[in-house]
Tab-separated table of C-alpha atoms and ligand atoms in Angstrom:
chain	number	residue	atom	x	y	z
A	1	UNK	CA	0.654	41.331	4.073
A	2	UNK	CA	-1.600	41.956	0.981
A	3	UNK	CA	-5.083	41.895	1.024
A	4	UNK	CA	-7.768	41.955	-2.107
A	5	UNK	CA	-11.742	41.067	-0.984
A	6	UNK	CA	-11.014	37.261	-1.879
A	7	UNK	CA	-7.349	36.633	-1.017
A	8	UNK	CA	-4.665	37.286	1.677
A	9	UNK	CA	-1.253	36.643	1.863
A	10	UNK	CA	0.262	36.734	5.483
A	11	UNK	CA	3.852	35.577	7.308
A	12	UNK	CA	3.761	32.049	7.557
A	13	UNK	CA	1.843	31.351	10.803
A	14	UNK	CA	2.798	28.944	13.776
A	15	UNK	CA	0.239	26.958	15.920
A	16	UNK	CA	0.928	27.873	19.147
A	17	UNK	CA	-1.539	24.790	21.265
A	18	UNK	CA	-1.408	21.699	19.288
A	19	UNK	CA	-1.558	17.730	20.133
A	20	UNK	CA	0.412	15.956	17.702
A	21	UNK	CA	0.322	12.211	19.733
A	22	UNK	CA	2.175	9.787	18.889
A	23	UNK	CA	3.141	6.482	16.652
A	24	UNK	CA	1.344	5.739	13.323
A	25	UNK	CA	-1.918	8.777	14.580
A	26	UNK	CA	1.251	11.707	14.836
A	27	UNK	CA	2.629	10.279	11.448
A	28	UNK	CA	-1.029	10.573	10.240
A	29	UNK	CA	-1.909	13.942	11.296
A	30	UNK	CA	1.530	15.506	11.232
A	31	UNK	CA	1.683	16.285	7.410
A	32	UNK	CA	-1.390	18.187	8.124
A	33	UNK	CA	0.124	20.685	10.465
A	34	UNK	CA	2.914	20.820	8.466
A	35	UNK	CA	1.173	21.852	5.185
A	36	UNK	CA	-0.264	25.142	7.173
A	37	UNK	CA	2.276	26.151	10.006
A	38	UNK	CA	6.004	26.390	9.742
A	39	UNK	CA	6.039	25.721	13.963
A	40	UNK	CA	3.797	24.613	16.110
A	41	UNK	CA	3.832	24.740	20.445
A	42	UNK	CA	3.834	20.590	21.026
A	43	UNK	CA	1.745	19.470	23.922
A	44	UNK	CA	3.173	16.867	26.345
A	45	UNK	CA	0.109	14.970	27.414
A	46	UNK	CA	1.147	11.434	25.784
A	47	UNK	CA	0.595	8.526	28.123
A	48	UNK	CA	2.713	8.609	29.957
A	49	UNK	CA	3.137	12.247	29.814
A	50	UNK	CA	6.472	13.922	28.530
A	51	UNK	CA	7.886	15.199	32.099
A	52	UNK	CA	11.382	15.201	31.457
A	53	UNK	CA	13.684	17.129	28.850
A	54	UNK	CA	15.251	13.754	28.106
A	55	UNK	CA	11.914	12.341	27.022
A	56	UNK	CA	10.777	16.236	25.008
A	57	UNK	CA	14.000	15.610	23.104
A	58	UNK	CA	13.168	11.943	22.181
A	59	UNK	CA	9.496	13.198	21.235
A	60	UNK	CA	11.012	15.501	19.101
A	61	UNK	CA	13.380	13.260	17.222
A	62	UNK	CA	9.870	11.319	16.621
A	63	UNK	CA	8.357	14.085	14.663
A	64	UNK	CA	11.247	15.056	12.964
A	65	UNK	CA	11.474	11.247	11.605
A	66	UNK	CA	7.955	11.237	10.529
A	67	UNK	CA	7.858	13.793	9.004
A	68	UNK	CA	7.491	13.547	4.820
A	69	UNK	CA	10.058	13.813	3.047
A	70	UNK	CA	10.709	17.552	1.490
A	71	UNK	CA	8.163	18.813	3.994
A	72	UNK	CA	9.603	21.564	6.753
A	73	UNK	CA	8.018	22.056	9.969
A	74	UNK	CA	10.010	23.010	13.426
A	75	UNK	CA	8.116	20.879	16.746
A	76	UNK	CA	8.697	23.560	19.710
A	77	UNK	CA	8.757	21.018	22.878
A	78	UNK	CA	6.915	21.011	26.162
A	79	UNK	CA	7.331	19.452	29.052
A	80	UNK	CA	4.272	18.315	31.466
A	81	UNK	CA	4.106	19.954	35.147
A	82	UNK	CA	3.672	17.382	37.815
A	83	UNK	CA	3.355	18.219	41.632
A	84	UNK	CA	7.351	16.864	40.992
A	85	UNK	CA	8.661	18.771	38.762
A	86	UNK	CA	11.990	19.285	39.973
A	87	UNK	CA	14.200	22.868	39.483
A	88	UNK	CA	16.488	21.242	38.012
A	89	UNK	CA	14.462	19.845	34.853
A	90	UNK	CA	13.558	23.185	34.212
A	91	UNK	CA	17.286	24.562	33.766
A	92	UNK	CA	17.602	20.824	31.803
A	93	UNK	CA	14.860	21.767	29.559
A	94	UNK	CA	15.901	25.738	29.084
A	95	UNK	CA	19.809	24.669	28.546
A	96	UNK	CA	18.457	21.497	25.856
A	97	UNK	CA	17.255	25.174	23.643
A	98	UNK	CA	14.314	23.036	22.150
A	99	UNK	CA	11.819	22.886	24.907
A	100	UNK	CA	10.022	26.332	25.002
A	101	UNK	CA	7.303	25.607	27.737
A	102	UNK	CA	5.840	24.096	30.118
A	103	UNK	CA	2.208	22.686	30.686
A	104	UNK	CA	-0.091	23.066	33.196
A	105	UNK	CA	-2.638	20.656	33.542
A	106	UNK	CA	-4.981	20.566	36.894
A	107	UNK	CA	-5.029	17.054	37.648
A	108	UNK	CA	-8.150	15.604	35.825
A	109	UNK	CA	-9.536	18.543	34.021
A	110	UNK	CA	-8.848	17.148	30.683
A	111	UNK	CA	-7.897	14.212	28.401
A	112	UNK	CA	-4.667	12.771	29.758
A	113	UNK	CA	-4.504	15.067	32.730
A	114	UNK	CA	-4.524	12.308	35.786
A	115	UNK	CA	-0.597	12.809	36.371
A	116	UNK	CA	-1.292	16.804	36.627
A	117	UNK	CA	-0.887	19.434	39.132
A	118	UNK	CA	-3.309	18.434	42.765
A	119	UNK	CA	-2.145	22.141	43.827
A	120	UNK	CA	-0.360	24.593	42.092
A	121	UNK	CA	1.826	25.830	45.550
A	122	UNK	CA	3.216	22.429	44.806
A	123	UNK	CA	5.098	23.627	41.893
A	124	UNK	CA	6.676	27.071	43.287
A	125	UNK	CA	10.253	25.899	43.029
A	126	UNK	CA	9.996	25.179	39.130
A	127	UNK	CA	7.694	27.903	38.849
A	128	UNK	CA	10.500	30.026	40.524
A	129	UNK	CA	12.989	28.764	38.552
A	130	UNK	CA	10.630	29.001	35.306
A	131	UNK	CA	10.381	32.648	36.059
A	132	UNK	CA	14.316	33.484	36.510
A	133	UNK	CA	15.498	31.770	33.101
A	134	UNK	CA	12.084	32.850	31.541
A	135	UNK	CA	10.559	30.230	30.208
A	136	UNK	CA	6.824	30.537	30.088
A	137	UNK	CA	4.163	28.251	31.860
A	138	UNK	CA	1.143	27.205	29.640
A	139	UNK	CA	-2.370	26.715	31.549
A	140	UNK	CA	-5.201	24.596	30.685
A	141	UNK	CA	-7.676	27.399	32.949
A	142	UNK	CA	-10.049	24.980	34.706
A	143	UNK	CA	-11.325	24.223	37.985
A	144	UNK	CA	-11.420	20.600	38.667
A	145	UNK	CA	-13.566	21.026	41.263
A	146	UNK	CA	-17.031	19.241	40.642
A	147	UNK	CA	-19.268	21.366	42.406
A	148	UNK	CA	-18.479	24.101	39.637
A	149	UNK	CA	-20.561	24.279	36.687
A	150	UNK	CA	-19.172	23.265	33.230
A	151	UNK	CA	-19.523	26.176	32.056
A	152	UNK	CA	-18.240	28.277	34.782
A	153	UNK	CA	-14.517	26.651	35.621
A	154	UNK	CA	-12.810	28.798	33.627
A	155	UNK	CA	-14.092	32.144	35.277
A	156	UNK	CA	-13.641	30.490	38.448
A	157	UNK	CA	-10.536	28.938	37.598
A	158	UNK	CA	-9.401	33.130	37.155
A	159	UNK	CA	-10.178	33.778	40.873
A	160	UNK	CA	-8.585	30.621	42.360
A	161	UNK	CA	-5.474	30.167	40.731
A	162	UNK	CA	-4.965	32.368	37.899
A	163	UNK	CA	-5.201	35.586	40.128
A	164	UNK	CA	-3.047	34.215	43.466
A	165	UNK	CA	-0.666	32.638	40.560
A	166	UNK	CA	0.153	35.915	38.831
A	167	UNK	CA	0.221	37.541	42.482
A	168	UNK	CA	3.022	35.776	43.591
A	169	UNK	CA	5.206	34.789	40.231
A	170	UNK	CA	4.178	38.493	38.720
A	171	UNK	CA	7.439	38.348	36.072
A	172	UNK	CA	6.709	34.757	34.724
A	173	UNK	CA	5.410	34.455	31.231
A	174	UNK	CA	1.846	32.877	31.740
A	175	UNK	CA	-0.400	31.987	28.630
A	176	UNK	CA	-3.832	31.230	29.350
A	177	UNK	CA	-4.503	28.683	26.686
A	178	UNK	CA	-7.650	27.847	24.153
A	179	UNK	CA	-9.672	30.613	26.442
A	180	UNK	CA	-13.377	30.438	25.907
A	181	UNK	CA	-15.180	33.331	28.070
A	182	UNK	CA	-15.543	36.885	27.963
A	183	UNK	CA	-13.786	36.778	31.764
A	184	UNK	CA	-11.049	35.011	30.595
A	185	UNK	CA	-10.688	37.643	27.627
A	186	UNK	CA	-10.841	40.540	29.877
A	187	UNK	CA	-8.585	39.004	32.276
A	188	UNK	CA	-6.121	38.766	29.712
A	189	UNK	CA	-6.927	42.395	28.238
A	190	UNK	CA	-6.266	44.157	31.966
A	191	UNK	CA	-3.141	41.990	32.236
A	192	UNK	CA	1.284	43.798	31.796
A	193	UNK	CA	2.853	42.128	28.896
A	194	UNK	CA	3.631	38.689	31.153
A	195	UNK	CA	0.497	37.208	30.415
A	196	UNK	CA	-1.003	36.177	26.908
A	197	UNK	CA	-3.698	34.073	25.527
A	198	UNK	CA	-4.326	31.672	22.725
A	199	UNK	CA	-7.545	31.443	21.216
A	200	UNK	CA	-8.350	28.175	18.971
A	201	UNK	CA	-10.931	28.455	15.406
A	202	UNK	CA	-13.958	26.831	16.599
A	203	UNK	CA	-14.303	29.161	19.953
A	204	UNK	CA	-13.856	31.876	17.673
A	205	UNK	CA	-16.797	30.397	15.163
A	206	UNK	CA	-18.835	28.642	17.582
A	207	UNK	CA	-20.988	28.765	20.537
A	208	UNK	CA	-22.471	26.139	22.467
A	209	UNK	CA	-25.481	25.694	20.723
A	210	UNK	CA	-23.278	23.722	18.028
A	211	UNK	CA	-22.692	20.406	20.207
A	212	UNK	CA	-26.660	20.255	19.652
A	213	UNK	CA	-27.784	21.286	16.728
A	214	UNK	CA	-30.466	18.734	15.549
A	215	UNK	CA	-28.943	16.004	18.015
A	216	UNK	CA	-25.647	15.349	20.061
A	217	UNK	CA	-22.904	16.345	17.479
A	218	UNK	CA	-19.568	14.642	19.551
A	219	UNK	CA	-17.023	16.286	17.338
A	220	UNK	CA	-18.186	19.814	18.629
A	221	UNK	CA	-17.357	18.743	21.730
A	222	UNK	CA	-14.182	20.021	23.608
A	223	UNK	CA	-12.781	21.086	26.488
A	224	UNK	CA	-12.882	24.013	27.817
A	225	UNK	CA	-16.457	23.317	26.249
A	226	UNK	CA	-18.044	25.566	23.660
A	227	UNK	CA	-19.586	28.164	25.853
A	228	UNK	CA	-22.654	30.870	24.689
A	229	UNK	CA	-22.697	33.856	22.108
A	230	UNK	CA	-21.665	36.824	24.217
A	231	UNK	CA	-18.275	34.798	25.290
A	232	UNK	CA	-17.777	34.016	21.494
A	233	UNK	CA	-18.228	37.778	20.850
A	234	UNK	CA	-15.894	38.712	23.504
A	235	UNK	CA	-13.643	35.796	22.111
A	236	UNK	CA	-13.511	37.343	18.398
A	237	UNK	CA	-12.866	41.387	19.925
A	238	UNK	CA	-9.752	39.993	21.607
A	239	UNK	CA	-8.397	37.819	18.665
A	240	UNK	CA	-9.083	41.075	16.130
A	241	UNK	CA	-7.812	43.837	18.656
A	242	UNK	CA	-4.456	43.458	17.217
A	243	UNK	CA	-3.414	43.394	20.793
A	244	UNK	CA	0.004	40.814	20.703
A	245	UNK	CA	-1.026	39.270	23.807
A	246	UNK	CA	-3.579	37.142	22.112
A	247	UNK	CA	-2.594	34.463	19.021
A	248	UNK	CA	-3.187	31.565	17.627
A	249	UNK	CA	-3.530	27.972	19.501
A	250	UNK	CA	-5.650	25.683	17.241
A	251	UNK	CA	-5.605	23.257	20.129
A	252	UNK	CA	-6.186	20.441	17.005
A	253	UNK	CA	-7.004	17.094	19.573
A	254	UNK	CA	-6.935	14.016	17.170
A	255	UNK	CA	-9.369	11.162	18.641
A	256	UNK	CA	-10.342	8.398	16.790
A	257	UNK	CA	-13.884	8.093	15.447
A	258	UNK	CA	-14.907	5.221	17.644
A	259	UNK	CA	-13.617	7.544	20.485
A	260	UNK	CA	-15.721	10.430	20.050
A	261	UNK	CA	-19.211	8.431	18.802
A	262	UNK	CA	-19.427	7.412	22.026
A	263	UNK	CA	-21.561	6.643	25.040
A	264	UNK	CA	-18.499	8.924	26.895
A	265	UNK	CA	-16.954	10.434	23.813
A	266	UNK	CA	-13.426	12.347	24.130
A	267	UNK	CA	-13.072	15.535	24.209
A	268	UNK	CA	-11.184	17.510	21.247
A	269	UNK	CA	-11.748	18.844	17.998
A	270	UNK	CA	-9.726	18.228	14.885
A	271	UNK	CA	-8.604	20.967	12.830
A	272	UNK	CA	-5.032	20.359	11.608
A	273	UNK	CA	-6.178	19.899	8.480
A	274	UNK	CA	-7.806	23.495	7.870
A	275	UNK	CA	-7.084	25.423	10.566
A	276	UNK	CA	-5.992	28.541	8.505
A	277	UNK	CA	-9.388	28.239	6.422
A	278	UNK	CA	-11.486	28.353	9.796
A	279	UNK	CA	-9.413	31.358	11.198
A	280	UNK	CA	-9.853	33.371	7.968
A	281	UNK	CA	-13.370	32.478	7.943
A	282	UNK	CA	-13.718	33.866	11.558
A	283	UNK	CA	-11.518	36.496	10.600
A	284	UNK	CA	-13.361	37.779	7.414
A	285	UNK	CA	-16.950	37.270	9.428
A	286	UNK	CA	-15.391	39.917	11.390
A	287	UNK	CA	-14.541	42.407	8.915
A	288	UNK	CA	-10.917	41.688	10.273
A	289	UNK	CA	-8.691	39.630	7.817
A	290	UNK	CA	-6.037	42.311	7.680
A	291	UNK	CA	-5.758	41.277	11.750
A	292	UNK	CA	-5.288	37.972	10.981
A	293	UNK	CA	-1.547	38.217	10.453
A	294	UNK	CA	-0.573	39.454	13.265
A	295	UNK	CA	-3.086	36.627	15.299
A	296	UNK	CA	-1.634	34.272	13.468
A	297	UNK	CA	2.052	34.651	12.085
A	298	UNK	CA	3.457	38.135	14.769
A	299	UNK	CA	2.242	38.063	17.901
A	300	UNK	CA	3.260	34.187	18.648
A	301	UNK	CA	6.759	34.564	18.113
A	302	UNK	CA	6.978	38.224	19.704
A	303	UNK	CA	5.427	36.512	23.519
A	304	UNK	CA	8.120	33.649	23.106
A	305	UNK	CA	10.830	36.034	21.650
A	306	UNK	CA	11.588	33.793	18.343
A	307	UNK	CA	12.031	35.001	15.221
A	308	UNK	CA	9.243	35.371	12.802
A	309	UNK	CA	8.998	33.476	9.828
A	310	UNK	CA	10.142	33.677	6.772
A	311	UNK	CA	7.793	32.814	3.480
A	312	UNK	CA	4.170	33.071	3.339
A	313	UNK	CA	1.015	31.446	2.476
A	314	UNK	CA	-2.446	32.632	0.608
A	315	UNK	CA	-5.773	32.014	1.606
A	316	UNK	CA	-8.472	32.282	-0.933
A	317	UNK	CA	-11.832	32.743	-0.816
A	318	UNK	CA	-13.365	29.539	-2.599
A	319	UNK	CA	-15.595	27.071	-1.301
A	320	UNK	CA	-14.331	23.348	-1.048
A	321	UNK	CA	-16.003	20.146	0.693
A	322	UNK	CA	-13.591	19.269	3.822
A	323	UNK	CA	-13.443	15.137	3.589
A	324	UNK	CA	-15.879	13.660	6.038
A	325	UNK	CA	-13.283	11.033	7.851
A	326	UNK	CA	-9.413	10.910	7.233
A	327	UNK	CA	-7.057	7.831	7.487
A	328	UNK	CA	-5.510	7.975	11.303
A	329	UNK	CA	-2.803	5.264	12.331
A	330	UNK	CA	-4.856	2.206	12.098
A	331	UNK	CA	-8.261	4.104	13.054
A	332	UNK	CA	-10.143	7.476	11.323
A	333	UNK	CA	-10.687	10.752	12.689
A	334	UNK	CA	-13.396	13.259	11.985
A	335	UNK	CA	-11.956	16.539	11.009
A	336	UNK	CA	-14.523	19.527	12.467
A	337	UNK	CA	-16.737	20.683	9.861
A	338	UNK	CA	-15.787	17.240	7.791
A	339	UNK	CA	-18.424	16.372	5.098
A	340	UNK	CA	-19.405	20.208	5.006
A	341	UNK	CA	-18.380	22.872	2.459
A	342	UNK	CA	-16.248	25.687	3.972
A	343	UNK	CA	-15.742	29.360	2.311
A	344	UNK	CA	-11.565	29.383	2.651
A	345	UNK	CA	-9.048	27.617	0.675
A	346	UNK	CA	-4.911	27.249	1.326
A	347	UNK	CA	-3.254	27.905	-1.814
B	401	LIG	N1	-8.975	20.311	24.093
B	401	LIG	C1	-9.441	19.109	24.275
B	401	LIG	O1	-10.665	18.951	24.345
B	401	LIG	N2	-8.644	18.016	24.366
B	401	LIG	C2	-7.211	18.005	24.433
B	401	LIG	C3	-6.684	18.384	25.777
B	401	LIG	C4	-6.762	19.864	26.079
B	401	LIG	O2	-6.232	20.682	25.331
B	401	LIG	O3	-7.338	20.237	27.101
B	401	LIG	C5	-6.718	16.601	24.057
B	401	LIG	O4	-5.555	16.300	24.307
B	401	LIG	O5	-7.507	15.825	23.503
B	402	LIG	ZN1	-6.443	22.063	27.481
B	403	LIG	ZN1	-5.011	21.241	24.030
């Protein structure tokens, strides 16, 4: 790593959360990705959602054929947890050596979560199994239940299920994805080495009050929702602890324009396109950057036990205007931050 006040060079970095899609929108934002990470974590909530090693593999030839020519970027497969999910696909997906994960996604708590987990007790034999060959379970950490707050299912989600979870599956690798709270933070902080976090960019430069500043701003809005200033603090202490149980997980969640100005917009924020510039930002507001490598490039591959990568990239400090839509399949999407100036550039 070298540092000077207005430049850092780091290991090339690997998104560790990120929703590529699929068809012409994944050949659209793929290139994106590409340009900043040399890997990225692929989720598996496509519709229908990728339950099966056979389909992960398929996905994967996908990407690999859209992707530009002369352009190198490895798609580390998923598959989606169902009530289902037999033992079996999990030994499947280990032996196939390109799915790395799997996904948990309480049914309903997010976009394209319907065919999710109704109970986790449900999924003890490929949790078991998950556990033996080591092959770590991804969580999307919210209550479904909609009595809770918005704001609170994630701390509550921690009680419920996180805590029982970890109780009775203590060895299995757990990583408590895009985590928003101070709880969540903490719970991760207190944790053995088993259980890890990713944080995305805009928790780390955002709170709440973003979604509505001077109206209803749609493409602020995400799930787990932007939540209030002390959980962004507590949010930026874990990501510049230089603990390796928290990294990177942009969470990127193309939706297209239409989709998100919206009487019921989607949730998800787009940040492929300048993820790196919003972490150093978030780093440098910190009086962090020389944390950012390991966040971003170390502490990923270490949890999954994959090598680290080789080359690197520069991030300089120079303002630039982010494009205010972007060509996606046959619709647009609205990168975060698009139309405004940011203070980060990707050599
Ligand atoms: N983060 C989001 O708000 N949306 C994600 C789903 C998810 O990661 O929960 C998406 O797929 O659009
Ligand atoms: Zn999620
Ligand atoms: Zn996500």
């Amino acid at each position: 790593m070298q540092t000077t006040p207005n430049s850092i060079t780091i290991i090339r970095p690997d998104d560790w959360h990120l929703h590529l899609r699929d068809g012409a929108t994944m050949a659209s934002v793929l290139p994106h990705t590409a340009r900043q990470f040399a890997r990225a974590i692929v989720m598996p909530n496509l519709k229908p959602p990728v339950t099966t090693t056979a389909q992960a593999l398929a996905y994967r030839e996908r990407i690999l054929s859209a992707l530009p020519a002369g352009m190198r970027f490895e798609p580390l497969m998923t598959l989606y947890l169902t009530d289902n999910t037999p033992a079996d696909e999990i030994l499947r997906a280990k032996e196939s050596g390109f799915v790395h994960a799997v996904k948990l996604y309480p049914a309903g708590a997010t976009t394209n979560s319907d065919a999710g987990v109704t109970d986790v007790r449900k999924c003890y034999a490929a949790l078991d199994t998950m556990q033996r060959v080591g092959m770590p379970l991804l969580v999307h950490g919210e209550v479904t239940d909609p009595e809770i707050d918005i704001f609170d299912r994630e701390a509550v989600f921690i009680d419920r299920i996180m805590k029982p979870l970890r109780h009775d599956m203590p060895e299995l690798k757990v990583v408590f994805e895009h985590i928003t709270t101070r709880e969540a933070a903490q719970y991760v902080s207190e944790s053995g080495p088993a259980t890890a976090a990713t944080i995305t960019a805009h928790h780390l430069l955002y709170n709440r009050n973003e979604i509505f500043k001077g109206g209803i701003r749609p493409h602020y809005y995400c799930l787990p929702v932007l939540k209030r200033e002390t959980h962004r603090q507590a949010l930026v202490q874990a990501a510049v602890s230089g603990s390796g149980r928290f990294f990177l997980g942009t969470d990127s969640a193309p939706h297209a324009r239409d989709t998100k100005e919206n009487a019921c917009g989607c949730a998800g924020c787009y940040t492929a396109l300048h993820a790196m510039e919003l972490y150093a930002q978030a780093f440098d507001q910190a009086g962090a950057l020389d944390k950012l490598e390991g966040f971003a490039s170390i502490h990923g591959p270490d949890f999954y036990g994959m090598p680290r990568n080789e080359g690197t990239i520069t991030l300089t400090r120079e303002r630039w205007t982010l494009p205010a839509e972007l060509p996606m399949g046959s619709a647009t999407v609205v990168p975060l931050n698009g139309g405004e100036v940011i203070d980060w550039a990707m050599a």
